Amino acid sequence: DLQKQQELNERKARLIEQNLEEVDAVLLLMRQAIASGMDWEGIGNTIRNLKKSGNPIIQIIHSLQLQENEITLMLCDNSQANDDDDDDDDEDEDEDEASDMYLP
């Protein structure tokens, strides 16, 4: 349904805006790795090692599909933290948020 796709895209845009610093940091890291000539396997290994070391920026990377130039990020919905606790709207409240990011 077109309306649902539009709502999903608007939600993704809000998540990106709310987490802009983190998203920019991940994109910068990926661009630097590519510019240095690192291959996809090397980038994947580097990301896994940084994730294991607890790097907070890398922790938002959910998955890499490097052959498709795609990174999936888990982004916090900061607007839900400001909602009333009595809100009965249970639309995706307990689900982690994922937003696909495509490298240019």
Coordinates of N, CA and C in Angstrom, one line a residue:
D1 N 0.8 -1.2 0.0 CA 0.0 0.0 0.0 C 0.9 1.3 0.0
L2 N 0.6 2.2 -0.9 CA 1.4 3.4 -1.1 C 1.4 4.2 0.2
Q3 N 0.3 4.4 0.9 CA 0.2 5.2 2.1 C 1.2 4.6 3.2
K4 N 1.2 3.3 3.4 CA 2.0 2.7 4.4 C 3.5 2.9 4.0
Q5 N 3.8 2.8 2.7 CA 5.2 3.0 2.3 C 5.7 4.4 2.6
Q6 N 4.8 5.3 2.3 CA 5.1 6.7 2.6 C 5.3 7.0 4.1
E7 N 4.5 6.4 4.9 CA 4.6 6.5 6.4 C 5.9 5.9 6.8
L8 N 6.3 4.8 6.3 CA 7.5 4.1 6.6 C 8.7 5.0 6.3
N9 N 8.7 5.5 5.1 CA 9.8 6.4 4.6 C 9.9 7.7 5.4
E10 N 8.7 8.2 5.9 CA 8.8 9.4 6.7 C 9.4 9.1 8.1
R11 N 9.0 7.9 8.6 CA 9.6 7.4 9.9 C 11.1 7.2 9.8
K12 N 11.5 6.6 8.7 CA 13.0 6.5 8.5 C 13.7 7.8 8.4
A13 N 13.1 8.8 7.7 CA 13.7 10.1 7.6 C 13.8 10.8 9.0
R14 N 12.7 10.6 9.9 CA 12.8 11.2 11.2 C 13.9 10.5 12.0
L15 N 14.0 9.2 11.9 CA 15.1 8.5 12.6 C 16.5 8.9 12.2
I16 N 16.6 9.1 10.9 CA 17.9 9.6 10.4 C 18.2 11.0 11.0
E17 N 17.2 11.9 10.9 CA 17.4 13.3 11.5 C 17.7 13.2 13.0
Q18 N 17.0 12.4 13.7 CA 17.3 12.3 15.2 C 18.6 11.7 15.5
N19 N 19.2 10.9 14.6 CA 20.5 10.3 14.9 C 21.5 10.7 13.8
L20 N 21.4 12.0 13.4 CA 22.2 12.5 12.3 C 23.7 12.4 12.6
E21 N 24.2 12.7 13.8 CA 25.6 12.6 14.1 C 26.1 11.2 13.9
E22 N 25.4 10.2 14.5 CA 25.8 8.9 14.4 C 25.8 8.4 12.9
V23 N 24.8 8.7 12.2 CA 24.7 8.3 10.8 C 25.9 8.9 10.0
D24 N 26.1 10.2 10.2 CA 27.2 10.8 9.5 C 28.6 10.2 9.9
A25 N 28.7 9.8 11.1 CA 30.0 9.2 11.6 C 30.2 7.8 10.9
V26 N 29.1 7.0 10.7 CA 29.2 5.7 10.1 C 29.5 6.0 8.6
L27 N 28.9 6.9 7.9 CA 29.1 7.2 6.5 C 30.5 7.6 6.3
L28 N 31.0 8.5 7.2 CA 32.4 9.0 7.1 C 33.4 7.8 7.2
L29 N 33.2 6.9 8.2 CA 34.0 5.8 8.4 C 34.0 4.9 7.1
M30 N 32.9 4.7 6.5 CA 32.8 3.8 5.3 C 33.5 4.5 4.1
R31 N 33.2 5.8 4.0 CA 33.9 6.5 2.9 C 35.4 6.5 3.0
Q32 N 35.9 6.6 4.3 CA 37.3 6.6 4.5 C 37.9 5.2 4.2
A33 N 37.2 4.2 4.6 CA 37.7 2.8 4.3 C 37.7 2.6 2.8
I34 N 36.7 3.0 2.1 CA 36.7 2.8 0.6 C 37.8 3.6 0.0
A35 N 37.9 4.9 0.4 CA 39.0 5.7 -0.2 C 40.4 5.2 0.1
S36 N 40.6 4.5 1.2 CA 41.9 3.9 1.4 C 42.2 2.7 0.6
G37 N 41.2 2.2 -0.2 CA 41.4 1.1 -1.0 C 41.1 -0.3 -0.4
M38 N 40.5 -0.2 0.8 CA 40.1 -1.4 1.5 C 39.1 -2.2 0.7
D39 N 39.2 -3.5 0.6 CA 38.2 -4.3 -0.1 C 37.0 -4.6 0.8
W40 N 35.9 -5.2 0.3 CA 34.7 -5.4 1.1 C 35.0 -6.3 2.2
E41 N 35.8 -7.4 2.0 CA 36.1 -8.3 3.1 C 36.9 -7.6 4.2
G42 N 37.8 -6.7 3.8 CA 38.6 -5.9 4.8 C 37.7 -5.0 5.6
I43 N 36.8 -4.3 4.9 CA 35.8 -3.4 5.6 C 35.0 -4.2 6.6
G44 N 34.5 -5.4 6.1 CA 33.6 -6.2 7.0 C 34.4 -6.7 8.2
N45 N 35.6 -7.1 8.1 CA 36.4 -7.5 9.2 C 36.7 -6.4 10.1
T46 N 37.0 -5.2 9.6 CA 37.3 -4.0 10.4 C 36.0 -3.7 11.2
I47 N 34.9 -3.7 10.6 CA 33.6 -3.4 11.3 C 33.4 -4.4 12.4
R48 N 33.6 -5.6 12.1 CA 33.4 -6.7 13.2 C 34.3 -6.5 14.4
N49 N 35.6 -6.2 14.1 CA 36.6 -5.9 15.1 C 36.2 -4.7 16.0
L50 N 35.8 -3.6 15.3 CA 35.4 -2.4 16.0 C 34.2 -2.6 16.9
K51 N 33.3 -3.5 16.4 CA 32.0 -3.8 17.1 C 32.4 -4.6 18.4
K52 N 33.3 -5.5 18.2 CA 33.7 -6.3 19.4 C 34.4 -5.5 20.4
S53 N 35.1 -4.5 20.0 CA 35.8 -3.6 20.9 C 34.9 -2.6 21.6
G54 N 33.6 -2.6 21.2 CA 32.6 -1.7 21.9 C 32.5 -0.3 21.3
N55 N 33.1 -0.1 20.1 CA 33.0 1.3 19.5 C 31.5 1.7 19.4
P56 N 31.1 2.8 20.1 CA 29.7 3.1 20.2 C 29.1 3.5 18.8
I57 N 29.9 4.1 17.9 CA 29.4 4.4 16.6 C 29.1 3.2 15.8
I58 N 30.0 2.2 15.9 CA 29.9 1.0 15.1 C 28.7 0.1 15.6
Q59 N 28.3 0.3 16.9 CA 27.3 -0.5 17.5 C 25.9 -0.3 16.8
I60 N 25.7 0.8 16.1 CA 24.4 1.0 15.4 C 24.4 0.3 14.1
I61 N 25.5 -0.2 13.6 CA 25.5 -1.0 12.4 C 24.9 -2.4 12.6
H62 N 23.7 -2.6 12.0 CA 23.0 -3.9 12.2 C 23.5 -4.9 11.2
S63 N 23.7 -4.5 10.0 CA 24.2 -5.5 9.0 C 24.9 -4.7 7.8
L64 N 25.7 -5.5 7.1 CA 26.4 -4.9 5.9 C 26.1 -5.8 4.7
Q65 N 25.7 -5.2 3.6 CA 25.5 -5.9 2.4 C 26.4 -5.1 1.4
L66 N 27.7 -5.2 1.5 CA 28.6 -4.4 0.8 C 28.6 -4.6 -0.7
Q67 N 28.3 -5.8 -1.2 CA 28.2 -6.0 -2.6 C 27.1 -5.1 -3.2
E68 N 26.0 -4.8 -2.4 CA 24.9 -4.0 -2.9 C 25.1 -2.6 -2.4
N69 N 26.2 -2.2 -1.8 CA 26.5 -0.9 -1.3 C 25.4 -0.5 -0.3
E70 N 25.1 -1.4 0.6 CA 24.0 -1.1 1.6 C 24.5 -1.4 3.0
I71 N 24.1 -0.6 3.9 CA 24.3 -0.7 5.3 C 23.0 -0.6 6.0
T72 N 22.6 -1.5 6.9 CA 21.4 -1.3 7.7 C 21.8 -0.9 9.1
L73 N 21.2 0.2 9.6 CA 21.6 0.8 10.9 C 20.4 0.7 11.8
M74 N 20.7 0.4 13.1 CA 19.7 0.4 14.1 C 19.7 1.8 14.8
L75 N 18.6 2.5 14.6 CA 18.6 3.9 15.1 C 17.6 4.0 16.2
C76 N 17.9 4.8 17.2 CA 17.0 5.1 18.4 C 15.9 6.0 18.0
D77 N 14.7 5.8 18.4 CA 13.6 6.7 18.2 C 13.5 7.6 19.4
N78 N 14.2 8.7 19.4 CA 14.2 9.6 20.6 C 12.9 10.2 20.9
S79 N 12.0 10.3 19.9 CA 10.7 10.9 20.2 C 9.8 10.1 21.1
Q80 N 10.0 8.7 21.1 CA 9.3 7.9 22.0 C 9.6 8.1 23.4
A81 N 10.8 8.5 23.7 CA 11.2 8.8 25.1 C 10.4 9.9 25.6
N82 N 9.9 10.8 24.8 CA 9.2 12.0 25.2 C 7.7 11.7 25.3
D83 N 7.2 10.6 24.8 CA 5.8 10.2 24.8 C 5.4 9.9 26.3
D84 N 4.1 10.1 26.5 CA 3.5 9.7 27.8 C 3.6 8.2 28.0
D85 N 3.8 7.8 29.3 CA 3.8 6.4 29.5 C 2.4 5.7 29.4
D86 N 1.4 6.5 29.5 CA 0.0 6.0 29.4 C -0.5 5.9 28.0
D87 N 0.4 6.2 27.0 CA 0.0 6.1 25.6 C -0.3 4.7 25.2
D88 N -1.5 4.5 24.7 CA -2.0 3.1 24.4 C -1.6 2.8 22.9
D89 N -1.0 3.6 22.2 CA -0.6 3.3 20.8 C 0.6 2.4 20.9
D90 N 0.3 1.1 20.5 CA 1.4 0.1 20.6 C 2.0 -0.2 19.3
E91 N 1.9 0.7 18.3 CA 2.6 0.6 17.0 C 4.1 0.6 17.1
D92 N 4.7 -0.6 17.0 CA 6.2 -0.7 17.0 C 6.9 -0.2 18.2
E93 N 6.2 -0.1 19.4 CA 6.8 0.5 20.6 C 8.0 -0.4 21.1
D94 N 7.8 -1.7 21.0 CA 8.8 -2.6 21.6 C 9.8 -3.1 20.5
E95 N 9.7 -2.6 19.3 CA 10.6 -3.1 18.3 C 11.8 -2.2 18.1
D96 N 12.9 -2.8 17.8 CA 14.1 -2.0 17.4 C 13.8 -1.3 16.0
E97 N 14.4 -0.2 15.8 CA 14.2 0.5 14.6 C 15.4 0.2 13.6
A98 N 15.1 -0.1 12.4 CA 16.1 -0.3 11.4 C 15.8 0.6 10.2
S99 N 16.9 1.2 9.7 CA 16.7 2.1 8.6 C 17.8 1.8 7.6
D100 N 17.5 1.5 6.3 CA 18.5 1.2 5.3 C 19.2 2.4 4.9
M101 N 20.5 2.4 4.8 CA 21.3 3.5 4.3 C 22.1 3.0 3.1
Y102 N 22.0 3.7 2.0 CA 22.7 3.3 0.8 C 23.8 4.3 0.6
L103 N 25.0 3.7 0.4 CA 26.2 4.5 0.1 C 26.1 5.1 -1.3
P104 N 26.5 6.3 -1.5 CA 26.4 6.9 -2.9 C 27.5 6.3 -3.8

